[in-house]
Structures are given as structure tokens and as C-alpha cells.
mmCIF file of N, CA and C and ligand atoms in Angstrom:
data_model
loop_
_atom_site.group_PDB
_atom_site.id
_atom_site.type_symbol
_atom_site.label_atom_id
_atom_site.label_comp_id
_atom_site.label_asym_id
_atom_site.label_seq_id
_atom_site.Cartn_x
_atom_site.Cartn_y
_atom_site.Cartn_z
ATOM 1 N N MET F 234 103.118 94.364 139.463
ATOM 2 C CA MET F 234 102.269 93.379 138.784
ATOM 3 C C MET F 234 100.794 93.677 139.067
ATOM 4 N N ALA F 235 100.527 93.961 140.319
ATOM 5 C CA ALA F 235 99.141 94.216 140.724
ATOM 6 C C ALA F 235 98.616 95.462 140.016
ATOM 7 N N ARG F 236 99.531 96.434 139.798
ATOM 8 C CA ARG F 236 99.115 97.682 139.178
ATOM 9 C C ARG F 236 98.669 97.431 137.736
ATOM 10 N N LYS F 237 99.385 96.528 137.095
ATOM 11 C CA LYS F 237 99.058 96.207 135.706
ATOM 12 C C LYS F 237 97.624 95.690 135.597
ATOM 13 N N VAL F 238 97.296 94.775 136.502
ATOM 14 C CA VAL F 238 95.941 94.194 136.498
ATOM 15 C C VAL F 238 94.917 95.306 136.723
ATOM 16 N N GLU F 239 95.247 96.207 137.615
ATOM 17 C CA GLU F 239 94.336 97.311 137.931
ATOM 18 C C GLU F 239 94.089 98.169 136.690
ATOM 19 N N GLN F 240 95.171 98.410 135.942
ATOM 20 C CA GLN F 240 95.036 99.244 134.747
ATOM 21 C C GLN F 240 94.191 98.556 133.689
ATOM 22 N N ARG F 241 94.358 97.245 133.585
ATOM 23 C CA ARG F 241 93.664 96.509 132.555
ATOM 24 C C ARG F 241 92.159 96.462 132.836
ATOM 25 N N LEU F 242 91.844 96.328 134.121
ATOM 26 C CA LEU F 242 90.436 96.202 134.482
ATOM 27 C C LEU F 242 89.746 97.561 134.459
ATOM 28 N N SER F 243 88.575 97.576 133.880
ATOM 29 C CA SER F 243 87.761 98.784 133.908
ATOM 30 C C SER F 243 86.524 98.449 134.721
ATOM 31 N N PHE F 244 85.766 99.486 135.005
ATOM 32 C CA PHE F 244 84.534 99.251 135.737
ATOM 33 C C PHE F 244 83.352 99.493 134.816
ATOM 34 N N CYS F 245 82.360 98.668 134.967
ATOM 35 C CA CYS F 245 81.157 98.794 134.154
ATOM 36 C C CYS F 245 80.588 100.201 134.302
ATOM 37 N N LEU F 246 80.232 100.808 133.224
ATOM 38 C CA LEU F 246 79.731 102.186 133.276
ATOM 39 C C LEU F 246 78.431 102.283 134.061
ATOM 40 N N ALA F 247 77.607 101.285 133.963
ATOM 41 C CA ALA F 247 76.327 101.308 134.672
ATOM 42 C C ALA F 247 76.486 100.856 136.119
ATOM 43 N N HIS F 248 77.476 100.004 136.358
ATOM 44 C CA HIS F 248 77.714 99.491 137.712
ATOM 45 C C HIS F 248 79.170 99.766 138.070
ATOM 46 N N GLN F 249 79.406 100.949 138.663
ATOM 47 C CA GLN F 249 80.767 101.429 138.908
ATOM 48 C C GLN F 249 81.539 100.555 139.895
ATOM 49 N N ASP F 250 80.865 99.681 140.627
ATOM 50 C CA ASP F 250 81.559 98.836 141.602
ATOM 51 C C ASP F 250 81.948 97.484 141.013
ATOM 52 N N ARG F 251 81.623 97.254 139.752
ATOM 53 C CA ARG F 251 81.928 95.937 139.154
ATOM 54 C C ARG F 251 83.074 96.050 138.154
ATOM 55 N N PRO F 252 84.237 95.506 138.520
ATOM 56 C CA PRO F 252 85.359 95.504 137.563
ATOM 57 C C PRO F 252 85.084 94.508 136.439
ATOM 58 N N THR F 253 85.512 94.878 135.252
ATOM 59 C CA THR F 253 85.295 93.986 134.096
ATOM 60 C C THR F 253 86.360 94.222 133.038
ATOM 61 N N ASP F 254 86.714 93.229 132.275
ATOM 62 C CA ASP F 254 87.613 93.459 131.133
ATOM 63 C C ASP F 254 86.871 93.221 129.830
ATOM 64 N N THR F 255 85.559 93.168 129.917
ATOM 65 C CA THR F 255 84.756 93.030 128.705
ATOM 66 C C THR F 255 84.395 94.420 128.193
ATOM 67 N N ARG F 256 84.538 94.614 126.893
ATOM 68 C CA ARG F 256 84.178 95.907 126.302
ATOM 69 C C ARG F 256 83.223 95.690 125.142
ATOM 70 N N CYS F 257 82.365 96.677 124.956
ATOM 71 C CA CYS F 257 81.424 96.622 123.843
ATOM 72 C C CYS F 257 82.206 96.599 122.530
ATOM 73 N N ALA F 258 81.849 95.718 121.621
ATOM 74 C CA ALA F 258 82.575 95.565 120.366
ATOM 75 C C ALA F 258 82.393 96.768 119.445
ATOM 76 N N ALA F 259 81.406 97.599 119.710
ATOM 77 C CA ALA F 259 81.150 98.754 118.845
ATOM 78 C C ALA F 259 81.686 100.043 119.464
ATOM 79 N N CYS F 260 81.295 100.368 120.714
ATOM 80 C CA CYS F 260 81.691 101.650 121.290
ATOM 81 C C CYS F 260 82.800 101.504 122.330
ATOM 82 N N LEU F 261 83.225 100.287 122.607
ATOM 83 C CA LEU F 261 84.339 99.999 123.513
ATOM 84 C C LEU F 261 84.073 100.395 124.964
ATOM 85 N N LYS F 262 82.849 100.633 125.308
ATOM 86 C CA LYS F 262 82.484 100.920 126.699
ATOM 87 C C LYS F 262 82.695 99.666 127.526
ATOM 88 N N PRO F 263 83.287 99.813 128.735
ATOM 89 C CA PRO F 263 83.400 98.641 129.604
ATOM 90 C C PRO F 263 82.014 98.199 130.091
ATOM 91 N N ILE F 264 81.773 96.913 130.038
ATOM 92 C CA ILE F 264 80.456 96.405 130.432
ATOM 93 C C ILE F 264 80.615 95.174 131.304
ATOM 94 N N CYS F 265 79.790 95.087 132.338
ATOM 95 C CA CYS F 265 79.836 93.908 133.204
ATOM 96 C C CYS F 265 78.990 92.799 132.594
ATOM 97 N N GLU F 266 79.050 91.653 133.233
ATOM 98 C CA GLU F 266 78.366 90.484 132.678
ATOM 99 C C GLU F 266 76.875 90.746 132.495
ATOM 100 N N GLU F 267 76.316 91.433 133.485
ATOM 101 C CA GLU F 267 74.875 91.677 133.459
ATOM 102 C C GLU F 267 74.487 92.600 132.296
ATOM 103 N N CYS F 268 75.374 93.554 131.990
ATOM 104 C CA CYS F 268 75.049 94.531 130.940
ATOM 105 C C CYS F 268 75.398 94.017 129.545
ATOM 106 N N THR F 269 76.129 92.906 129.476
ATOM 107 C CA THR F 269 76.606 92.432 128.181
ATOM 108 C C THR F 269 75.495 91.777 127.380
ATOM 109 N N LEU F 270 75.388 92.208 126.149
ATOM 110 C CA LEU F 270 74.465 91.572 125.215
ATOM 111 C C LEU F 270 75.321 90.694 124.309
ATOM 112 N N THR F 271 75.243 89.391 124.501
ATOM 113 C CA THR F 271 76.067 88.474 123.714
ATOM 114 C C THR F 271 75.314 88.063 122.454
ATOM 115 N N THR F 272 75.967 88.297 121.321
ATOM 116 C CA THR F 272 75.341 87.958 120.032
ATOM 117 C C THR F 272 76.343 87.189 119.188
ATOM 118 N N GLU F 273 75.928 86.751 118.014
ATOM 119 C CA GLU F 273 76.832 86.039 117.112
ATOM 120 C C GLU F 273 77.891 86.983 116.554
ATOM 121 N N GLU F 274 77.658 88.321 116.715
ATOM 122 C CA GLU F 274 78.597 89.320 116.223
ATOM 123 C C GLU F 274 79.593 89.735 117.293
ATOM 124 N N GLY F 275 79.405 89.247 118.531
ATOM 125 C CA GLY F 275 80.286 89.612 119.619
ATOM 126 C C GLY F 275 79.483 90.159 120.790
ATOM 127 N N LYS F 276 80.212 90.815 121.723
ATOM 128 C CA LYS F 276 79.549 91.335 122.914
ATOM 129 C C LYS F 276 79.301 92.825 122.776
ATOM 130 N N PHE F 277 78.115 93.254 123.117
ATOM 131 C CA PHE F 277 77.751 94.666 122.979
ATOM 132 C C PHE F 277 77.148 95.189 124.272
ATOM 133 N N CYS F 278 77.168 96.535 124.413
ATOM 134 C CA CYS F 278 76.626 97.155 125.620
ATOM 135 C C CYS F 278 75.101 97.238 125.545
ATOM 136 N N GLY F 279 74.556 97.093 124.351
ATOM 137 C CA GLY F 279 73.112 97.157 124.220
ATOM 138 C C GLY F 279 72.681 96.931 122.795
ATOM 139 N N ASN F 280 71.386 96.972 122.599
ATOM 140 C CA ASN F 280 70.833 96.719 121.269
ATOM 141 C C ASN F 280 71.277 97.758 120.253
ATOM 142 N N ASP F 281 71.424 99.029 120.720
ATOM 143 C CA ASP F 281 71.823 100.101 119.797
ATOM 144 C C ASP F 281 73.138 99.762 119.113
ATOM 145 N N CYS F 282 74.123 99.350 119.945
ATOM 146 C CA CYS F 282 75.444 99.059 119.392
ATOM 147 C C CYS F 282 75.398 97.814 118.523
ATOM 148 N N TYR F 283 74.589 96.847 118.918
ATOM 149 C CA TYR F 283 74.459 95.625 118.131
ATOM 150 C C TYR F 283 73.892 95.960 116.759
ATOM 151 N N GLU F 284 72.864 96.811 116.729
ATOM 152 C CA GLU F 284 72.260 97.189 115.450
ATOM 153 C C GLU F 284 73.225 98.004 114.603
ATOM 154 N N LYS F 285 74.037 98.841 115.305
ATOM 155 C CA LYS F 285 75.035 99.635 114.597
ATOM 156 C C LYS F 285 76.002 98.693 113.867
ATOM 157 N N ARG F 286 76.412 97.648 114.593
ATOM 158 C CA ARG F 286 77.336 96.691 114.002
ATOM 159 C C ARG F 286 76.693 95.974 112.809
ATOM 160 N N LEU F 287 75.444 95.576 112.980
ATOM 161 C CA LEU F 287 74.737 94.890 111.894
ATOM 162 C C LEU F 287 74.660 95.781 110.665
ATOM 163 N N LYS F 288 74.388 97.070 110.899
ATOM 164 C CA LYS F 288 74.274 98.011 109.780
ATOM 165 C C LYS F 288 75.611 98.164 109.073
ATOM 166 N N SER F 289 76.697 98.259 109.844
ATOM 167 C CA SER F 289 78.008 98.422 109.213
ATOM 168 C C SER F 289 78.383 97.145 108.473
ATOM 169 N N ASN F 290 77.991 95.991 109.017
ATOM 170 C CA ASN F 290 78.205 94.724 108.305
ATOM 171 C C ASN F 290 77.491 94.747 106.965
ATOM 172 N N GLU F 291 76.284 95.277 106.982
ATOM 173 C CA GLU F 291 75.482 95.349 105.766
ATOM 174 C C GLU F 291 76.182 96.225 104.734
ATOM 175 N N ARG F 292 76.761 97.366 105.220
ATOM 176 C CA ARG F 292 77.481 98.266 104.304
ATOM 177 C C ARG F 292 78.658 97.550 103.676
ATOM 178 N N VAL F 293 79.403 96.797 104.499
ATOM 179 C CA VAL F 293 80.565 96.059 104.004
ATOM 180 C C VAL F 293 80.128 95.039 102.960
ATOM 181 N N ARG F 294 78.987 94.385 103.237
ATOM 182 C CA ARG F 294 78.473 93.368 102.314
ATOM 183 C C ARG F 294 78.119 94.009 100.965
ATOM 184 N N VAL F 295 77.465 95.165 101.026
ATOM 185 C CA VAL F 295 77.064 95.861 99.793
ATOM 186 C C VAL F 295 78.315 96.260 99.003
ATOM 187 N N LEU F 296 79.343 96.770 99.711
ATOM 188 C CA LEU F 296 80.577 97.178 99.043
ATOM 189 C C LEU F 296 81.227 95.985 98.361
ATOM 190 N N LYS F 297 81.226 94.849 99.074
ATOM 191 C CA LYS F 297 81.838 93.640 98.513
ATOM 192 C C LYS F 297 81.086 93.197 97.274
ATOM 193 N N GLU F 298 79.759 93.302 97.340
ATOM 194 C CA GLU F 298 78.939 92.902 96.199
ATOM 195 C C GLU F 298 79.244 93.784 94.999
ATOM 196 N N GLU F 299 79.410 95.089 95.247
ATOM 197 C CA GLU F 299 79.722 96.007 94.150
ATOM 198 C C GLU F 299 81.062 95.653 93.523
ATOM 199 N N GLU F 300 82.027 95.302 94.405
ATOM 200 C CA GLU F 300 83.349 94.928 93.923
ATOM 201 C C GLU F 300 83.248 93.684 93.044
ATOM 202 N N GLU F 301 82.424 92.736 93.508
ATOM 203 C CA GLU F 301 82.226 91.483 92.776
ATOM 204 C C GLU F 301 81.646 91.763 91.399
ATOM 205 N N ARG F 302 80.676 92.694 91.363
ATOM 206 C CA ARG F 302 80.043 93.048 90.099
ATOM 207 C C ARG F 302 81.056 93.672 89.149
ATOM 208 N N GLU F 303 82.012 94.423 89.717
ATOM 209 C CA GLU F 303 83.016 95.092 88.898
ATOM 210 C C GLU F 303 84.002 94.080 88.313
ATOM 211 N N ARG F 304 84.245 92.991 89.056
ATOM 212 C CA ARG F 304 85.271 92.033 88.659
ATOM 213 C C ARG F 304 84.902 91.353 87.339
ATOM 214 N N GLY F 305 83.619 91.063 87.124
ATOM 215 C CA GLY F 305 83.175 90.391 85.901
ATOM 216 C C GLY F 305 83.607 91.140 84.656
ATOM 217 N N PRO F 306 83.181 92.395 84.503
ATOM 218 C CA PRO F 306 83.553 93.169 83.310
ATOM 219 C C PRO F 306 85.062 93.305 83.138
ATOM 220 N N ARG F 307 85.809 93.404 84.260
ATOM 221 C CA ARG F 307 87.257 93.557 84.161
ATOM 222 C C ARG F 307 87.878 92.321 83.516
ATOM 223 N N MET F 308 87.381 91.123 83.941
ATOM 224 C CA MET F 308 87.854 89.868 83.362
ATOM 225 C C MET F 308 87.545 89.825 81.874
ATOM 226 N N MET F 309 86.316 90.274 81.536
ATOM 227 C CA MET F 309 85.896 90.263 80.143
ATOM 228 C C MET F 309 86.803 91.140 79.299
ATOM 229 N N ARG F 310 87.133 92.334 79.853
ATOM 230 C CA ARG F 310 87.996 93.261 79.104
ATOM 231 C C ARG F 310 89.359 92.627 78.857
ATOM 232 N N MET F 311 89.882 91.922 79.892
ATOM 233 C CA MET F 311 91.182 91.283 79.757
ATOM 234 C C MET F 311 91.130 90.203 78.676
ATOM 235 N N LEU F 312 90.067 89.380 78.735
ATOM 236 C CA LEU F 312 89.911 88.311 77.743
ATOM 237 C C LEU F 312 89.781 88.894 76.346
ATOM 238 N N MET F 313 89.026 89.978 76.230
ATOM 239 C CA MET F 313 88.849 90.628 74.940
ATOM 240 C C MET F 313 90.193 91.106 74.414
ATOM 241 N N GLY F 314 91.013 91.649 75.307
ATOM 242 C CA GLY F 314 92.340 92.123 74.925
ATOM 243 C C GLY F 314 93.167 90.995 74.343
ATOM 244 N N TRP F 315 93.151 89.841 75.039
ATOM 245 C CA TRP F 315 93.911 88.681 74.552
ATOM 246 C C TRP F 315 93.362 88.176 73.231
ATOM 247 N N ALA F 316 92.019 88.118 73.137
ATOM 248 C CA ALA F 316 91.377 87.635 71.912
ATOM 249 C C ALA F 316 91.802 88.510 70.733
ATOM 250 N N LEU F 317 91.851 89.825 70.978
ATOM 251 C CA LEU F 317 92.236 90.748 69.899
ATOM 252 C C LEU F 317 93.674 90.510 69.471
ATOM 253 N N LYS F 318 94.567 90.260 70.442
ATOM 254 C CA LYS F 318 95.974 90.013 70.124
ATOM 255 C C LYS F 318 96.114 88.760 69.260
ATOM 256 N N ILE F 319 95.401 87.699 69.682
ATOM 257 C CA ILE F 319 95.469 86.429 68.947
ATOM 258 C C ILE F 319 94.897 86.620 67.541
ATOM 259 N N LEU F 320 93.777 87.338 67.477
ATOM 260 C CA LEU F 320 93.138 87.611 66.190
ATOM 261 C C LEU F 320 94.109 88.347 65.272
ATOM 262 N N PHE F 321 94.842 89.282 65.839
ATOM 263 C CA PHE F 321 95.802 90.069 65.067
ATOM 264 C C PHE F 321 96.887 89.165 64.494
ATOM 265 N N LEU F 322 97.402 88.229 65.332
ATOM 266 C CA LEU F 322 98.442 87.306 64.870
ATOM 267 C C LEU F 322 97.920 86.402 63.762
ATOM 268 N N VAL F 323 96.676 85.890 63.962
ATOM 269 C CA VAL F 323 96.071 85.014 62.953
ATOM 270 C C VAL F 323 95.911 85.781 61.646
ATOM 271 N N ALA F 324 95.438 87.021 61.739
ATOM 272 C CA ALA F 324 95.252 87.855 60.549
ATOM 273 C C ALA F 324 96.597 88.059 59.842
ATOM 274 N N LEU F 325 97.637 88.296 60.649
ATOM 275 C CA LEU F 325 98.973 88.510 60.087
ATOM 276 C C LEU F 325 99.423 87.283 59.308
ATOM 277 N N TYR F 326 99.141 86.083 59.878
ATOM 278 C CA TYR F 326 99.520 84.819 59.259
ATOM 279 C C TYR F 326 98.813 84.652 57.920
ATOM 280 N N PHE F 327 97.493 84.981 57.924
ATOM 281 C CA PHE F 327 96.719 84.839 56.689
ATOM 282 C C PHE F 327 97.222 85.815 55.637
ATOM 283 N N VAL F 328 97.521 87.008 56.047
ATOM 284 C CA VAL F 328 98.036 88.012 55.117
ATOM 285 C C VAL F 328 99.338 87.505 54.515
ATOM 286 N N TYR F 329 100.183 86.924 55.351
ATOM 287 C CA TYR F 329 101.471 86.402 54.899
ATOM 288 C C TYR F 329 101.268 85.311 53.851
ATOM 289 N N GLN F 330 100.272 84.411 54.147
ATOM 290 C CA GLN F 330 100.001 83.302 53.226
ATOM 291 C C GLN F 330 99.487 83.787 51.881
ATOM 292 N N HIS F 331 98.825 84.939 51.874
ATOM 293 C CA HIS F 331 98.237 85.413 50.626
ATOM 294 C C HIS F 331 99.136 86.385 49.880
ATOM 295 N N LEU F 332 100.305 86.593 50.430
ATOM 296 C CA LEU F 332 101.253 87.474 49.742
ATOM 297 C C LEU F 332 101.806 86.753 48.512
ATOM 298 N N PRO F 333 102.196 87.482 47.474
ATOM 299 C CA PRO F 333 102.804 86.852 46.293
ATOM 300 C C PRO F 333 104.082 86.111 46.678
ATOM 301 N N VAL F 334 104.401 85.066 45.917
ATOM 302 C CA VAL F 334 105.553 84.213 46.235
ATOM 303 C C VAL F 334 106.848 85.024 46.285
ATOM 304 N N THR F 335 106.950 86.010 45.376
ATOM 305 C CA THR F 335 108.176 86.823 45.360
ATOM 306 C C THR F 335 108.370 87.541 46.709
ATOM 307 N N TRP F 336 107.266 87.955 47.308
ATOM 308 C CA TRP F 336 107.337 88.631 48.618
ATOM 309 C C TRP F 336 107.846 87.660 49.684
ATOM 310 N N HIS F 337 107.370 86.389 49.574
ATOM 311 C CA HIS F 337 107.809 85.362 50.530
ATOM 312 C C HIS F 337 109.306 85.212 50.488
ATOM 313 N N LYS F 338 109.811 85.123 49.242
ATOM 314 C CA LYS F 338 111.254 84.937 49.069
ATOM 315 C C LYS F 338 112.010 86.098 49.701
ATOM 316 N N TRP F 339 111.499 87.284 49.406
ATOM 317 C CA TRP F 339 112.155 88.481 49.921
ATOM 318 C C TRP F 339 112.108 88.513 51.462
ATOM 319 N N LEU F 340 110.893 88.179 52.009
ATOM 320 C CA LEU F 340 110.708 88.183 53.464
ATOM 321 C C LEU F 340 111.609 87.138 54.126
ATOM 322 N N ASN F 341 111.621 85.913 53.531
ATOM 323 C CA ASN F 341 112.442 84.843 54.091
ATOM 324 C C ASN F 341 113.915 85.237 54.087
ATOM 325 N N LYS F 342 114.337 85.903 52.995
ATOM 326 C CA LYS F 342 115.734 86.330 52.898
ATOM 327 C C LYS F 342 116.038 87.363 53.988
ATOM 328 N N SER F 343 115.113 88.318 54.152
ATOM 329 C CA SER F 343 115.349 89.350 55.160
ATOM 330 C C SER F 343 115.394 88.730 56.550
ATOM 331 N N PHE F 344 114.482 87.755 56.783
ATOM 332 C CA PHE F 344 114.460 87.112 58.106
ATOM 333 C C PHE F 344 115.715 86.302 58.332
ATOM 334 N N ALA F 345 116.172 85.618 57.243
ATOM 335 C CA ALA F 345 117.394 84.820 57.357
ATOM 336 C C ALA F 345 118.559 85.738 57.707
ATOM 337 N N GLY F 346 118.595 86.899 57.029
ATOM 338 C CA GLY F 346 119.653 87.871 57.296
ATOM 339 C C GLY F 346 119.574 88.352 58.738
ATOM 340 N N LEU F 347 118.347 88.648 59.187
ATOM 341 C CA LEU F 347 118.130 89.122 60.555
ATOM 342 C C LEU F 347 118.573 88.054 61.549
ATOM 343 N N TRP F 348 118.205 86.798 61.242
ATOM 344 C CA TRP F 348 118.522 85.668 62.115
ATOM 345 C C TRP F 348 120.039 85.519 62.222
ATOM 346 N N LYS F 349 120.727 85.653 61.083
ATOM 347 C CA LYS F 349 122.190 85.542 61.081
ATOM 348 C C LYS F 349 122.817 86.624 61.946
ATOM 349 N N THR F 350 122.269 87.826 61.825
ATOM 350 C CA THR F 350 122.796 88.940 62.618
ATOM 351 C C THR F 350 122.604 88.662 64.108
ATOM 352 N N VAL F 351 121.406 88.171 64.443
ATOM 353 C CA VAL F 351 121.087 87.921 65.853
ATOM 354 C C VAL F 351 121.992 86.810 66.400
ATOM 355 N N THR F 352 122.034 85.661 65.672
ATOM 356 C CA THR F 352 122.840 84.524 66.165
ATOM 357 C C THR F 352 124.315 84.856 66.105
ATOM 358 N N GLY F 353 124.704 85.632 65.072
ATOM 359 C CA GLY F 353 126.109 85.994 64.915
ATOM 360 C C GLY F 353 126.597 86.844 66.081
ATOM 361 N N ALA F 354 125.690 87.610 66.653
ATOM 362 C CA ALA F 354 126.069 88.498 67.766
ATOM 363 C C ALA F 354 126.472 87.696 68.984
ATOM 364 N N PHE F 355 125.999 86.424 69.057
ATOM 365 C CA PHE F 355 126.305 85.602 70.234
ATOM 366 C C PHE F 355 127.495 84.677 70.007
ATOM 367 N N LYS F 356 128.030 84.674 68.775
ATOM 368 C CA LYS F 356 129.142 83.774 68.483
ATOM 369 C C LYS F 356 130.468 84.358 68.932
HETATM 370 ZN ZN1 LIG S 248 78.311 99.927 122.823
HETATM 371 ZN ZN1 LIG S 249 76.875 96.578 134.352
#
């Protein structure tokens, strides 16, 4: 049991006689209380690592913003796709309405025949 604790504990790099289980959030160097720079981003071994973290946060933020910008056009494309489908159906309906009556009769007969075949298959 004691060995486990020993393994877990590291010694501060700057103060080799001080055991610590705190590590820098950026470079993972063991740091003692005195060497720890506590920030809203976590604990760091120094300003360099803190700034490194801030910079990487900034990169992540920029990437997220780019993704957000991409999402708008993608939604628009999807909506446009649906609008086109609906427009196509509406156009089809209008075309049907403007067909000569004889065509209607013929179409209705063909559909009735098709419907009978479909329903008949389940009887
Ligand atoms: Zn560090
Ligand atoms: Zn230290």
C-alpha cells in the first residue's frame, strides 16, 4: 500500500525534496504548491504553460466558430432541397389539373388498376 502512494507522488522539479501530486495542466511536470500558478484554466508550472493553454483554447474557439459558420449554409442547402421537392409535387399537381379530361379518365383507370393489383396482392 505504501509503495502505491510512493509511486503516485512525484517531486517538484524545482524543489526535489517536496513531494507533490499536482501536475502542470499543459506539460504535466510535477509542481509543488509554491511553483503552482493557479488560474481559471487550471494549475500550471508557469506563465509559459498558461499562455500555451490560452493559445490552444483560442485555436479551439476559432475552429468552433468556423464549424458554426459552415452549419448555416448546410441548413440552407437542406431546406432548399426540401423546397425543391415540394415545388416539384405542386408543379406535378398543376400539370395534372391542366391535363385534358380524357387523360384524367385514362390516368384514373390506370391508377385504379394499379390499386387493385396492389390491394389484391394482400388478399
Ligand atoms: Zn507546464
Ligand atoms: Zn516547487
